PDB file of C-alpha atoms in Angstrom:
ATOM      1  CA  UNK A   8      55.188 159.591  18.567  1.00 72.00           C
ATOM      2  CA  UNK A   9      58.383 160.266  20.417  1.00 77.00           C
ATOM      3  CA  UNK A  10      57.484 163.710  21.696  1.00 75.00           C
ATOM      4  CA  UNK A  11      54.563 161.539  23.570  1.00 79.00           C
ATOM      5  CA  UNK A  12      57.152 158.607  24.342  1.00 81.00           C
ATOM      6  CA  UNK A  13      59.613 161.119  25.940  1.00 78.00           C
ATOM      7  CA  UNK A  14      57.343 162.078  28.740  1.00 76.00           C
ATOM      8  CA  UNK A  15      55.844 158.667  29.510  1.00 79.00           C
ATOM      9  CA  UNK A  16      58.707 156.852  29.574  1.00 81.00           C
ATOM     10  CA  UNK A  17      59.815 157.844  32.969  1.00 78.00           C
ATOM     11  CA  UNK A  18      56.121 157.130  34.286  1.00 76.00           C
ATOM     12  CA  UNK A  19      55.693 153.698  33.391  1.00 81.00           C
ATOM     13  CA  UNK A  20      55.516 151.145  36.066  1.00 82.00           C
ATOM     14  CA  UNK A  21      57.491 148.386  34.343  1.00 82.00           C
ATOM     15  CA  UNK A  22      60.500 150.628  34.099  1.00 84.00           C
ATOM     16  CA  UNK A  23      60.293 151.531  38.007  1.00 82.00           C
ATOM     17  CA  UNK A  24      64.062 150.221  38.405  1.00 83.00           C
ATOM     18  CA  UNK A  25      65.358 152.698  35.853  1.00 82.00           C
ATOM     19  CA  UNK A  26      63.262 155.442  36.811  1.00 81.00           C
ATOM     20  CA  UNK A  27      62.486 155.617  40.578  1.00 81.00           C
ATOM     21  CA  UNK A  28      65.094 157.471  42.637  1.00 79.00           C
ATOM     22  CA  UNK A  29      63.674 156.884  45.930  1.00 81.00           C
ATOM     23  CA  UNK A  30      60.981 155.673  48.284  1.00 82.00           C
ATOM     24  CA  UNK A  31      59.288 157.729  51.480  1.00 81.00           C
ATOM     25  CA  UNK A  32      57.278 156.120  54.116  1.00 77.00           C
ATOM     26  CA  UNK A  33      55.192 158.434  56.368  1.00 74.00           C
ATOM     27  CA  UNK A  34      55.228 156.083  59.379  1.00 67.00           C
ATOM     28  CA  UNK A  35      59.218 155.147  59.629  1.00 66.00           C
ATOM     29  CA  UNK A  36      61.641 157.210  60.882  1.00 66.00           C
ATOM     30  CA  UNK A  37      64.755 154.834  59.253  1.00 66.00           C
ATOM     31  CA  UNK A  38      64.332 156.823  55.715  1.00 68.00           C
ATOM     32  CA  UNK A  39      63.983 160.675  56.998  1.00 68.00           C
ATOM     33  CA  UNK A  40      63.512 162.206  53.346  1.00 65.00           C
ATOM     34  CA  UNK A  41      63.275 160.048  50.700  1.00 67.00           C
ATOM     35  CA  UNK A  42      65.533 156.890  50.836  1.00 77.00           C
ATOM     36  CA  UNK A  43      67.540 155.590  47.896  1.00 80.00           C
ATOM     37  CA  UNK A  44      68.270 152.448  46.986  1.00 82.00           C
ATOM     38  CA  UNK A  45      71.670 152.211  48.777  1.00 82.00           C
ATOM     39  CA  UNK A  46      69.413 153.616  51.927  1.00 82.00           C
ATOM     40  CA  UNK A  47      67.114 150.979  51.724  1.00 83.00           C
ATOM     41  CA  UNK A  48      70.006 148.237  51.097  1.00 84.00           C
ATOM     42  CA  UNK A  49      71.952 149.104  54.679  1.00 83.00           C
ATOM     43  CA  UNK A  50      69.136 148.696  56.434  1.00 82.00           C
ATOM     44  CA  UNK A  51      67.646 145.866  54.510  1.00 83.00           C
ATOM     45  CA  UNK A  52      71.109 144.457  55.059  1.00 84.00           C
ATOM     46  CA  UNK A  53      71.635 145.351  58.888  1.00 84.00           C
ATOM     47  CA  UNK A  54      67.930 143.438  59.477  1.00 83.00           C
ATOM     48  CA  UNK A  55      69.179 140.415  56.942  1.00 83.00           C
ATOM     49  CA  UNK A  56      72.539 140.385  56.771  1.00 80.00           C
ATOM     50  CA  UNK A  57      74.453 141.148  53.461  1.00 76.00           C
ATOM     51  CA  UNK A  58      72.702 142.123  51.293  1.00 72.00           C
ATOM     52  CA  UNK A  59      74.869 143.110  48.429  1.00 67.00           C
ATOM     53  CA  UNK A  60      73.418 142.750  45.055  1.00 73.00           C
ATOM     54  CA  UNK A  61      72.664 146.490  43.762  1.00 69.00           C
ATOM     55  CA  UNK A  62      70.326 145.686  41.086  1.00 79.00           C
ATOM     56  CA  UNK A  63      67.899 144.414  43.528  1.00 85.00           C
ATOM     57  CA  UNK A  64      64.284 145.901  42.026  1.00 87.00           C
ATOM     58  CA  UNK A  65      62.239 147.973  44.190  1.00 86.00           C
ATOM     59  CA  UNK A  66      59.275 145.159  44.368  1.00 86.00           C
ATOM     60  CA  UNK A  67      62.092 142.978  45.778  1.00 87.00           C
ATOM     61  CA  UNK A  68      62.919 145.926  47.939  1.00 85.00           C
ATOM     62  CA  UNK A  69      59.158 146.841  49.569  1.00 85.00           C
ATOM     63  CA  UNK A  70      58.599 143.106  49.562  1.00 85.00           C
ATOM     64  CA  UNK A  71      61.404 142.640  52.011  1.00 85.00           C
ATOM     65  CA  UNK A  72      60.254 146.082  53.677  1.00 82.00           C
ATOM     66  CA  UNK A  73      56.779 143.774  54.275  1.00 81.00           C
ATOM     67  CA  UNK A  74      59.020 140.796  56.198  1.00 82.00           C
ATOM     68  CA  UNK A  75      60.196 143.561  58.354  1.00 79.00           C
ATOM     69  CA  UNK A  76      57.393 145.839  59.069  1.00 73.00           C
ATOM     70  CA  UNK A  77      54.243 144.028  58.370  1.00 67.00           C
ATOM     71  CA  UNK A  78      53.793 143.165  62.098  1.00 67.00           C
ATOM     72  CA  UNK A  79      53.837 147.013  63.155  1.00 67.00           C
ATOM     73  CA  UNK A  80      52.600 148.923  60.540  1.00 63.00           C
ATOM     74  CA  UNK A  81      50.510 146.465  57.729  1.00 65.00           C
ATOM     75  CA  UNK A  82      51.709 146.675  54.601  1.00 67.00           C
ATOM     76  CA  UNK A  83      54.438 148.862  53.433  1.00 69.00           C
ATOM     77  CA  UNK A  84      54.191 150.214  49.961  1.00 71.00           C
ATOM     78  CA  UNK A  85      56.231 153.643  50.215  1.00 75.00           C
ATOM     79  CA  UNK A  86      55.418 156.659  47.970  1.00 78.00           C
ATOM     80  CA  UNK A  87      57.856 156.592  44.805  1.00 79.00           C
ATOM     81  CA  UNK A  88      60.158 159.284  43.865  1.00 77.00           C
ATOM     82  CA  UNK A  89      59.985 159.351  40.104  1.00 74.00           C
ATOM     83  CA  UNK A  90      62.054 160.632  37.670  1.00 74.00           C
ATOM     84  CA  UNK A  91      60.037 163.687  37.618  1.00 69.00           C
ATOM     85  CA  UNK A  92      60.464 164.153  41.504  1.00 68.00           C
ATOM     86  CA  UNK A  93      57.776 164.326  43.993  1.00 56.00           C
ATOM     87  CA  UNK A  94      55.779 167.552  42.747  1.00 55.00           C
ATOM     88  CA  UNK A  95      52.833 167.762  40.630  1.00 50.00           C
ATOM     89  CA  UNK A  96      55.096 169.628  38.198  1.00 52.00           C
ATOM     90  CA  UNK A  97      56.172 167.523  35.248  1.00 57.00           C
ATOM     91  CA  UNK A  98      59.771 169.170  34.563  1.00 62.00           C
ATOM     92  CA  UNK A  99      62.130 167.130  32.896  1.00 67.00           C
ATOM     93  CA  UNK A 100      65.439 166.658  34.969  1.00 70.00           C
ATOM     94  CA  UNK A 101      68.472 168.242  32.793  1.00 71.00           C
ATOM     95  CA  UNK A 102      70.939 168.070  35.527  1.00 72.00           C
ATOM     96  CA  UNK A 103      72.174 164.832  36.100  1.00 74.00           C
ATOM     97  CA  UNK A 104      75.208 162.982  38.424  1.00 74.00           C
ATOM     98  CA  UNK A 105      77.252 160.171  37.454  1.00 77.00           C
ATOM     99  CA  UNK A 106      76.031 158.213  39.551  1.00 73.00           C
ATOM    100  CA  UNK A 107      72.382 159.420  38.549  1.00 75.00           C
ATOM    101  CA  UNK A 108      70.280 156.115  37.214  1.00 75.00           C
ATOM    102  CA  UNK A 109      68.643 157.858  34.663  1.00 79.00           C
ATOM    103  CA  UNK A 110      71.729 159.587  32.954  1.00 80.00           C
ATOM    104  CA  UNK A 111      71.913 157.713  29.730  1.00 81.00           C
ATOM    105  CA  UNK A 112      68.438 158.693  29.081  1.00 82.00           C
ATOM    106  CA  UNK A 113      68.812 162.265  30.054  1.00 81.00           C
ATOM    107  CA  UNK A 114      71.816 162.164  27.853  1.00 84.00           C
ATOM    108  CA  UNK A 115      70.153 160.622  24.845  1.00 84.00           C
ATOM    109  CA  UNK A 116      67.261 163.146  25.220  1.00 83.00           C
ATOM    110  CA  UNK A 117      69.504 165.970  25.216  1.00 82.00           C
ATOM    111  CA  UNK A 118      71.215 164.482  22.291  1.00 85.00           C
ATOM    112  CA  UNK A 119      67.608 164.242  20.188  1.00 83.00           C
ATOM    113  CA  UNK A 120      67.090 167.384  20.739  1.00 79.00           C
ATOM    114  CA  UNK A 121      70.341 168.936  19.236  1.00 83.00           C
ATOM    115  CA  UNK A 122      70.449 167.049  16.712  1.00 83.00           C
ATOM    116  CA  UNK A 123      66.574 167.588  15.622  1.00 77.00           C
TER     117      UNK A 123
END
């Protein structure tokens, strides 16, 4: 059971928050590359005003992507960065930062597997 919960933990869409690094946009030349959160959150909050709270979900994020851009380009629903990155190659990501949002998880994966 957990060497199939390992690999689909990342992947599941009610975890997005924990597990999406990024959004790209193919029409929108404010995120060249994949933006992060912080990306999105200056210019969310230079089109808003403050916006300061960094726990803000992504929905929250491409719904307030919508107010901005729905008039120009329809809806805006952004391709997701996963934990696995953006490749059709399913490699689990050993090397982590601190500032990483998936370290604790990395961490307690690596831990599993020394001690199993």
């Amino acid at each position: 059971v957990l060497s199939i919960a390992i690999p689909c933990i990342p992947i599941a869409d009610y975890l997005e928050d924990l597990f999406v690094n990024g959004l790209t946009y193919k029409d929108i030349s404010f995120f060249i590359g994949s933006g992060s959160k912080g990306d999105h959150l200056n210019v969310l909050g230079a089109y808003f005003g403050k916006v300061t709270n960094p726990r803000i979900s992504w929905s929250m994020i491409r719904n307030l992507l919508n107010l901005m851009f729905s008039d120009n380009y329809g809806e805006m629903r952004g391709k997701r960065i996963h934990f696995y990155g953006n490749d059709g190659v399913c490699l689990f990501k050993f090397f982590v930062k601190s500032d990483d949002p998936q370290r604790i998880y990395v961490w307690s994966v690596i831990t599993c597997n020394f001690a199993c």
